[in-house]
Every structure is written in structure tokens, then in C-alpha cells.
């Protein structure tokens, strides 16, 4: 069964909807973004999340100290890193690492010391898909998520093309830049169908 990560959550209602609808992971964005939350906000949101749902912190080019501070204070179950981050740092983390890999026309890193890879559009959070054909014939040996422009309309196709460990959505479950509770529920139902 494909895992579902609902990312960019910032309200108790969106967190509750993701959890009750069957999300496996919820993501809190700590990088500068319209979806950014503080450690204190994430800590308060995390209080209502059961242990069966994994809490993920999303960062861009963080330091190890920044990651560990967030892991302890929220607390987080995993960290997701975009941007600059030395692969060898994965072994120094106290929690599993999801390493984001932007997919464009250039060759991409298809393996890592991270626990999971996450293949995303060149601009994360843009709501755009990447060219799926760039990955379709690649042999990827570790568990990975597909992200970038997913929605209830195209997620079943992404599952069929990639058979990913998981799918990750943020803007695809929003209306006018805000999380849409009906879209969160519909997205999870489509993936788990």
C-alpha cells in the first residue's frame, strides 16, 4: 500500500483531517515559505498526532544543529532536506532522513545514504510536476516518495508509473493557497483505493 504524506500543514483542522483520513506522514515546513511554521507552532500541532502517524520536518540546506533542535522540540520522527546537505551527514542524524532530489533535464542523484529519497519538481512547492519520463526507466534501489504537482486527478497515474513507497502532496490539496480539508480527504482516499 502506497504511503501518503500531506505536507505544509499549519492548522489543527488540516492536521486532524490528514490524520483521520489515513495519512501515514504529516509534514511541517520550517524553511522560508508561505507554509512555514515555527518550532512552537509545530510542537502544538504535533500534540494531537497519534504515534501511528509520522511527523516530518521539512528544511532547506539546514545545519545538523538546526535539525536536531527541531527533532527534539517538536518532536519529529523524520527530517526531509532540500538544497545543500552532505550525504555523509545522514549517518549523524538521530532520526531517519528523507533526501529531496529535484528532477530536471540534468542527471540526478538516484541513490543516497538517506533512508528515503523524494523526487520533486525543480522548484519544490510550486505545484508543478517534473517530467516523469526522466525517471520512468531508472532502477532505484531505495524507498522513495514522488512529489511535485500531485493531485487527486493524477496521483493514481503516478502510482502506476513509479510504484513508489510513498506520495507527497502540498499545493495539490489546497484551494486559494490554503489547505482544503475535502481535497486532503479525497487525495488520501484515491491513493489508498
PDB file of C-alpha atoms in Angstrom:
ATOM      1  CA  UNK A   1       0.000   0.000   0.000  1.00  0.00           C
ATOM      2  CA  UNK A   2       1.436   3.353  -1.043  1.00  0.00           C
ATOM      3  CA  UNK A   3       2.160   5.668   1.899  1.00  0.00           C
ATOM      4  CA  UNK A   4       0.746   9.209   1.904  1.00  0.00           C
ATOM      5  CA  UNK A   5       2.486  12.328   3.170  1.00  0.00           C
ATOM      6  CA  UNK A   6       0.431  15.513   3.480  1.00  0.00           C
ATOM      7  CA  UNK A   7       2.917  18.361   3.657  1.00  0.00           C
ATOM      8  CA  UNK A   8       2.803  22.010   4.644  1.00  0.00           C
ATOM      9  CA  UNK A   9       0.257  21.604   7.430  1.00  0.00           C
ATOM     10  CA  UNK A  10      -0.229  24.627   9.683  1.00  0.00           C
ATOM     11  CA  UNK A  11      -3.711  24.399  11.253  1.00  0.00           C
ATOM     12  CA  UNK A  12      -5.265  21.985  13.756  1.00  0.00           C
ATOM     13  CA  UNK A  13      -8.137  21.311  11.308  1.00  0.00           C
ATOM     14  CA  UNK A  14      -5.790  20.294   8.466  1.00  0.00           C
ATOM     15  CA  UNK A  15      -3.739  18.070  10.789  1.00  0.00           C
ATOM     16  CA  UNK A  16      -6.899  16.405  12.159  1.00  0.00           C
ATOM     17  CA  UNK A  17      -8.264  15.808   8.649  1.00  0.00           C
ATOM     18  CA  UNK A  18      -4.977  14.294   7.446  1.00  0.00           C
ATOM     19  CA  UNK A  19      -4.803  12.009  10.490  1.00  0.00           C
ATOM     20  CA  UNK A  20      -8.440  10.845  10.456  1.00  0.00           C
ATOM     21  CA  UNK A  21      -8.369  10.335   6.673  1.00  0.00           C
ATOM     22  CA  UNK A  22      -5.434   7.932   6.931  1.00  0.00           C
ATOM     23  CA  UNK A  23      -2.251   9.915   6.166  1.00  0.00           C
ATOM     24  CA  UNK A  24       0.914   7.996   7.087  1.00  0.00           C
ATOM     25  CA  UNK A  25       3.081  11.128   7.349  1.00  0.00           C
ATOM     26  CA  UNK A  26       2.372  14.789   8.059  1.00  0.00           C
ATOM     27  CA  UNK A  27       4.868  17.448   7.095  1.00  0.00           C
ATOM     28  CA  UNK A  28       5.733  20.712   8.823  1.00  0.00           C
ATOM     29  CA  UNK A  29       7.687  23.223   6.731  1.00  0.00           C
ATOM     30  CA  UNK A  30      10.429  25.067   8.620  1.00  0.00           C
ATOM     31  CA  UNK A  31      12.040  26.605   5.521  1.00  0.00           C
ATOM     32  CA  UNK A  32      11.007  30.094   4.375  1.00  0.00           C
ATOM     33  CA  UNK A  33       7.668  29.569   2.607  1.00  0.00           C
ATOM     34  CA  UNK A  34       4.040  30.637   2.814  1.00  0.00           C
ATOM     35  CA  UNK A  35       3.547  27.290   4.594  1.00  0.00           C
ATOM     36  CA  UNK A  36       6.323  27.884   7.148  1.00  0.00           C
ATOM     37  CA  UNK A  37       5.615  27.173  10.834  1.00  0.00           C
ATOM     38  CA  UNK A  38       7.724  27.837  13.906  1.00  0.00           C
ATOM     39  CA  UNK A  39       9.025  25.057  16.146  1.00  0.00           C
ATOM     40  CA  UNK A  40       6.493  26.132  18.800  1.00  0.00           C
ATOM     41  CA  UNK A  41       3.587  26.018  16.314  1.00  0.00           C
ATOM     42  CA  UNK A  42       4.653  22.572  15.086  1.00  0.00           C
ATOM     43  CA  UNK A  43       5.020  21.373  18.685  1.00  0.00           C
ATOM     44  CA  UNK A  44       1.423  22.416  19.438  1.00  0.00           C
ATOM     45  CA  UNK A  45       0.101  20.811  16.237  1.00  0.00           C
ATOM     46  CA  UNK A  46       2.071  17.611  16.928  1.00  0.00           C
ATOM     47  CA  UNK A  47       0.391  17.080  20.325  1.00  0.00           C
ATOM     48  CA  UNK A  48      -2.763  15.765  18.625  1.00  0.00           C
ATOM     49  CA  UNK A  49      -0.968  13.410  16.205  1.00  0.00           C
ATOM     50  CA  UNK A  50      -1.015   9.723  17.226  1.00  0.00           C
ATOM     51  CA  UNK A  51       2.203   7.669  17.204  1.00  0.00           C
ATOM     52  CA  UNK A  52       0.880   5.758  14.166  1.00  0.00           C
ATOM     53  CA  UNK A  53       1.340   8.911  12.026  1.00  0.00           C
ATOM     54  CA  UNK A  54       4.923  10.049  11.431  1.00  0.00           C
ATOM     55  CA  UNK A  55       5.819  13.741  11.866  1.00  0.00           C
ATOM     56  CA  UNK A  56       8.256  15.086   9.269  1.00  0.00           C
ATOM     57  CA  UNK A  57      10.142  18.381   9.410  1.00  0.00           C
ATOM     58  CA  UNK A  58      10.950  19.950   6.028  1.00  0.00           C
ATOM     59  CA  UNK A  59      14.140  22.023   5.732  1.00  0.00           C
ATOM     60  CA  UNK A  60      16.281  23.696   3.062  1.00  0.00           C
ATOM     61  CA  UNK A  61      20.086  23.487   3.463  1.00  0.00           C
ATOM     62  CA  UNK A  62      19.941  23.068   7.267  1.00  0.00           C
ATOM     63  CA  UNK A  63      22.743  22.527   9.738  1.00  0.00           C
ATOM     64  CA  UNK A  64      22.868  19.367  11.833  1.00  0.00           C
ATOM     65  CA  UNK A  65      22.239  21.512  14.935  1.00  0.00           C
ATOM     66  CA  UNK A  66      19.090  23.002  13.374  1.00  0.00           C
ATOM     67  CA  UNK A  67      17.761  19.522  12.523  1.00  0.00           C
ATOM     68  CA  UNK A  68      18.452  18.066  15.962  1.00  0.00           C
ATOM     69  CA  UNK A  69      16.849  21.068  17.692  1.00  0.00           C
ATOM     70  CA  UNK A  70      13.655  20.532  15.684  1.00  0.00           C
ATOM     71  CA  UNK A  71      13.719  16.742  16.228  1.00  0.00           C
ATOM     72  CA  UNK A  72      13.780  17.303  19.995  1.00  0.00           C
ATOM     73  CA  UNK A  73      11.428  20.252  20.334  1.00  0.00           C
ATOM     74  CA  UNK A  74       8.523  19.231  18.064  1.00  0.00           C
ATOM     75  CA  UNK A  75       9.318  16.203  18.369  1.00  0.00           C
ATOM     76  CA  UNK A  76       9.875  14.862  14.825  1.00  0.00           C
ATOM     77  CA  UNK A  77      10.047  11.260  13.585  1.00  0.00           C
ATOM     78  CA  UNK A  78      11.898  12.095  10.341  1.00  0.00           C
ATOM     79  CA  UNK A  79      13.522  15.069   8.630  1.00  0.00           C
ATOM     80  CA  UNK A  80      13.243  15.968   4.942  1.00  0.00           C
ATOM     81  CA  UNK A  81      16.063  18.004   3.454  1.00  0.00           C
ATOM     82  CA  UNK A  82      16.079  20.029   0.231  1.00  0.00           C
ATOM     83  CA  UNK A  83      19.060  22.006  -1.037  1.00  0.00           C
ATOM     84  CA  UNK A  84      22.645  21.663   0.165  1.00  0.00           C
ATOM     85  CA  UNK A  85      23.323  18.846   2.620  1.00  0.00           C
ATOM     86  CA  UNK A  86      26.306  16.498   2.632  1.00  0.00           C
ATOM     87  CA  UNK A  87      25.232  12.884   2.107  1.00  0.00           C
ATOM     88  CA  UNK A  88      27.564  11.739   4.905  1.00  0.00           C
ATOM     89  CA  UNK A  89      25.525  13.807   7.400  1.00  0.00           C
ATOM     90  CA  UNK A  90      22.713  11.228   7.164  1.00  0.00           C
ATOM     91  CA  UNK A  91      24.630   8.871   9.467  1.00  0.00           C
ATOM     92  CA  UNK A  92      24.951  11.588  12.122  1.00  0.00           C
ATOM     93  CA  UNK A  93      21.218  12.239  12.441  1.00  0.00           C
ATOM     94  CA  UNK A  94      19.228  10.811  15.340  1.00  0.00           C
ATOM     95  CA  UNK A  95      16.165  10.234  13.104  1.00  0.00           C
ATOM     96  CA  UNK A  96      15.646   8.918   9.551  1.00  0.00           C
ATOM     97  CA  UNK A  97      16.333  11.262   6.630  1.00  0.00           C
ATOM     98  CA  UNK A  98      14.246  11.869   3.501  1.00  0.00           C
ATOM     99  CA  UNK A  99      16.569  13.430   0.899  1.00  0.00           C
ATOM    100  CA  UNK A 100      14.774  15.573  -1.683  1.00  0.00           C
ATOM    101  CA  UNK A 101      16.097  15.320  -5.239  1.00  0.00           C
ATOM    102  CA  UNK A 102      14.883  17.849  -7.830  1.00  0.00           C
ATOM    103  CA  UNK A 103      14.309  16.192 -11.208  1.00  0.00           C
ATOM    104  CA  UNK A 104      15.133  18.269 -14.262  1.00  0.00           C
ATOM    105  CA  UNK A 105      16.869  17.594 -17.570  1.00  0.00           C
ATOM    106  CA  UNK A 106      20.222  17.291 -15.772  1.00  0.00           C
ATOM    107  CA  UNK A 107      21.450  13.990 -14.309  1.00  0.00           C
ATOM    108  CA  UNK A 108      20.075  13.446 -10.808  1.00  0.00           C
ATOM    109  CA  UNK A 109      21.382  11.639  -7.769  1.00  0.00           C
ATOM    110  CA  UNK A 110      19.376   8.404  -7.637  1.00  0.00           C
ATOM    111  CA  UNK A 111      20.964   6.927  -4.519  1.00  0.00           C
ATOM    112  CA  UNK A 112      21.899   8.326  -1.146  1.00  0.00           C
ATOM    113  CA  UNK A 113      22.876   7.419   2.397  1.00  0.00           C
ATOM    114  CA  UNK A 114      19.453   8.838   3.352  1.00  0.00           C
ATOM    115  CA  UNK A 115      16.742   6.417   4.450  1.00  0.00           C
ATOM    116  CA  UNK A 116      14.386   7.627   1.701  1.00  0.00           C
ATOM    117  CA  UNK A 117      14.608   9.686  -1.466  1.00  0.00           C
ATOM    118  CA  UNK A 118      11.931  12.158  -2.522  1.00  0.00           C
ATOM    119  CA  UNK A 119      11.776  13.045  -6.211  1.00  0.00           C
ATOM    120  CA  UNK A 120      10.344  16.515  -6.713  1.00  0.00           C
ATOM    121  CA  UNK A 121       9.889  19.223  -9.309  1.00  0.00           C
ATOM    122  CA  UNK A 122      12.852  21.591  -9.824  1.00  0.00           C
ATOM    123  CA  UNK A 123      11.042  24.188  -7.663  1.00  0.00           C
ATOM    124  CA  UNK A 124       9.613  22.465  -4.570  1.00  0.00           C
ATOM    125  CA  UNK A 125       6.154  23.647  -3.527  1.00  0.00           C
ATOM    126  CA  UNK A 126       5.442  25.121  -6.980  1.00  0.00           C
ATOM    127  CA  UNK A 127       2.572  22.766  -7.754  1.00  0.00           C
ATOM    128  CA  UNK A 128       4.329  21.687 -10.958  1.00  0.00           C
ATOM    129  CA  UNK A 129       5.104  18.090 -11.874  1.00  0.00           C
ATOM    130  CA  UNK A 130       8.509  17.065 -13.167  1.00  0.00           C
ATOM    131  CA  UNK A 131       8.894  15.138 -16.430  1.00  0.00           C
ATOM    132  CA  UNK A 132       8.056  11.637 -15.195  1.00  0.00           C
ATOM    133  CA  UNK A 133       9.788  10.088 -18.224  1.00  0.00           C
ATOM    134  CA  UNK A 134      13.146  11.230 -16.805  1.00  0.00           C
ATOM    135  CA  UNK A 135      12.751   8.627 -14.030  1.00  0.00           C
ATOM    136  CA  UNK A 136      10.428   6.050 -15.573  1.00  0.00           C
ATOM    137  CA  UNK A 137      13.174   3.640 -16.733  1.00  0.00           C
ATOM    138  CA  UNK A 138      15.598   4.159 -13.821  1.00  0.00           C
ATOM    139  CA  UNK A 139      16.445   1.412 -11.352  1.00  0.00           C
ATOM    140  CA  UNK A 140      16.062   2.994  -7.912  1.00  0.00           C
ATOM    141  CA  UNK A 141      17.199   0.680  -5.146  1.00  0.00           C
ATOM    142  CA  UNK A 142      15.949   2.512  -2.046  1.00  0.00           C
ATOM    143  CA  UNK A 143      12.449   3.506  -0.927  1.00  0.00           C
ATOM    144  CA  UNK A 144      11.274   6.764  -2.474  1.00  0.00           C
ATOM    145  CA  UNK A 145       8.457   9.271  -2.491  1.00  0.00           C
ATOM    146  CA  UNK A 146       7.077  11.023  -5.574  1.00  0.00           C
ATOM    147  CA  UNK A 147       6.235  14.706  -5.099  1.00  0.00           C
ATOM    148  CA  UNK A 148       5.688  17.739  -7.274  1.00  0.00           C
ATOM    149  CA  UNK A 149       2.322  18.718  -8.670  1.00  0.00           C
ATOM    150  CA  UNK A 150       0.406  15.694  -7.431  1.00  0.00           C
ATOM    151  CA  UNK A 151      -3.363  15.990  -7.028  1.00  0.00           C
ATOM    152  CA  UNK A 152      -6.386  13.724  -6.777  1.00  0.00           C
ATOM    153  CA  UNK A 153      -6.526  13.843 -10.598  1.00  0.00           C
ATOM    154  CA  UNK A 154      -3.019  12.475 -11.302  1.00  0.00           C
ATOM    155  CA  UNK A 155      -1.861  10.574  -8.208  1.00  0.00           C
ATOM    156  CA  UNK A 156      -3.172   7.181  -9.390  1.00  0.00           C
ATOM    157  CA  UNK A 157      -1.168   7.643 -12.609  1.00  0.00           C
ATOM    158  CA  UNK A 158       1.956   8.474 -10.559  1.00  0.00           C
ATOM    159  CA  UNK A 159       1.418   5.305  -8.532  1.00  0.00           C
ATOM    160  CA  UNK A 160       1.108   3.260 -11.729  1.00  0.00           C
ATOM    161  CA  UNK A 161       4.230   4.771 -13.326  1.00  0.00           C
ATOM    162  CA  UNK A 162       6.541   4.548 -10.296  1.00  0.00           C
ATOM    163  CA  UNK A 163       5.123   2.073  -7.738  1.00  0.00           C
ATOM    164  CA  UNK A 164       6.645   4.423  -5.130  1.00  0.00           C
ATOM    165  CA  UNK A 165       6.996   3.754  -1.425  1.00  0.00           C
ATOM    166  CA  UNK A 166       5.006   6.951  -0.926  1.00  0.00           C
ATOM    167  CA  UNK A 167       3.484  10.061  -2.465  1.00  0.00           C
ATOM    168  CA  UNK A 168       3.815  13.585  -1.091  1.00  0.00           C
ATOM    169  CA  UNK A 169       1.355  16.424  -1.671  1.00  0.00           C
ATOM    170  CA  UNK A 170       1.083  20.033  -0.529  1.00  0.00           C
ATOM    171  CA  UNK A 171      -0.302  22.542  -3.044  1.00  0.00           C
ATOM    172  CA  UNK A 172      -2.375  19.778  -4.702  1.00  0.00           C
ATOM    173  CA  UNK A 173      -4.647  19.713  -1.637  1.00  0.00           C
ATOM    174  CA  UNK A 174      -5.030  23.493  -1.420  1.00  0.00           C
ATOM    175  CA  UNK A 175      -7.620  25.979  -2.617  1.00  0.00           C
ATOM    176  CA  UNK A 176      -6.513  29.614  -2.909  1.00  0.00           C
ATOM    177  CA  UNK A 177      -3.268  28.815  -1.078  1.00  0.00           C
ATOM    178  CA  UNK A 178      -4.925  27.201   1.958  1.00  0.00           C
ATOM    179  CA  UNK A 179      -5.269  23.532   2.835  1.00  0.00           C
ATOM    180  CA  UNK A 180      -8.651  22.260   1.626  1.00  0.00           C
ATOM    181  CA  UNK A 181      -9.984  19.601   4.005  1.00  0.00           C
ATOM    182  CA  UNK A 182     -12.133  17.937   1.332  1.00  0.00           C
ATOM    183  CA  UNK A 183      -9.142  17.718  -1.031  1.00  0.00           C
ATOM    184  CA  UNK A 184      -6.932  16.192   1.698  1.00  0.00           C
ATOM    185  CA  UNK A 185      -9.552  13.501   2.333  1.00  0.00           C
ATOM    186  CA  UNK A 186     -10.127  12.836  -1.384  1.00  0.00           C
ATOM    187  CA  UNK A 187      -6.378  12.607  -2.110  1.00  0.00           C
ATOM    188  CA  UNK A 188      -5.775  10.047   0.630  1.00  0.00           C
ATOM    189  CA  UNK A 189      -8.820   8.021  -0.435  1.00  0.00           C
ATOM    190  CA  UNK A 190      -7.607   7.967  -4.067  1.00  0.00           C
ATOM    191  CA  UNK A 191      -4.130   6.738  -3.073  1.00  0.00           C
ATOM    192  CA  UNK A 192      -5.444   4.047  -0.712  1.00  0.00           C
ATOM    193  CA  UNK A 193      -8.211   2.863  -3.093  1.00  0.00           C
TER     194      UNK A 193
END
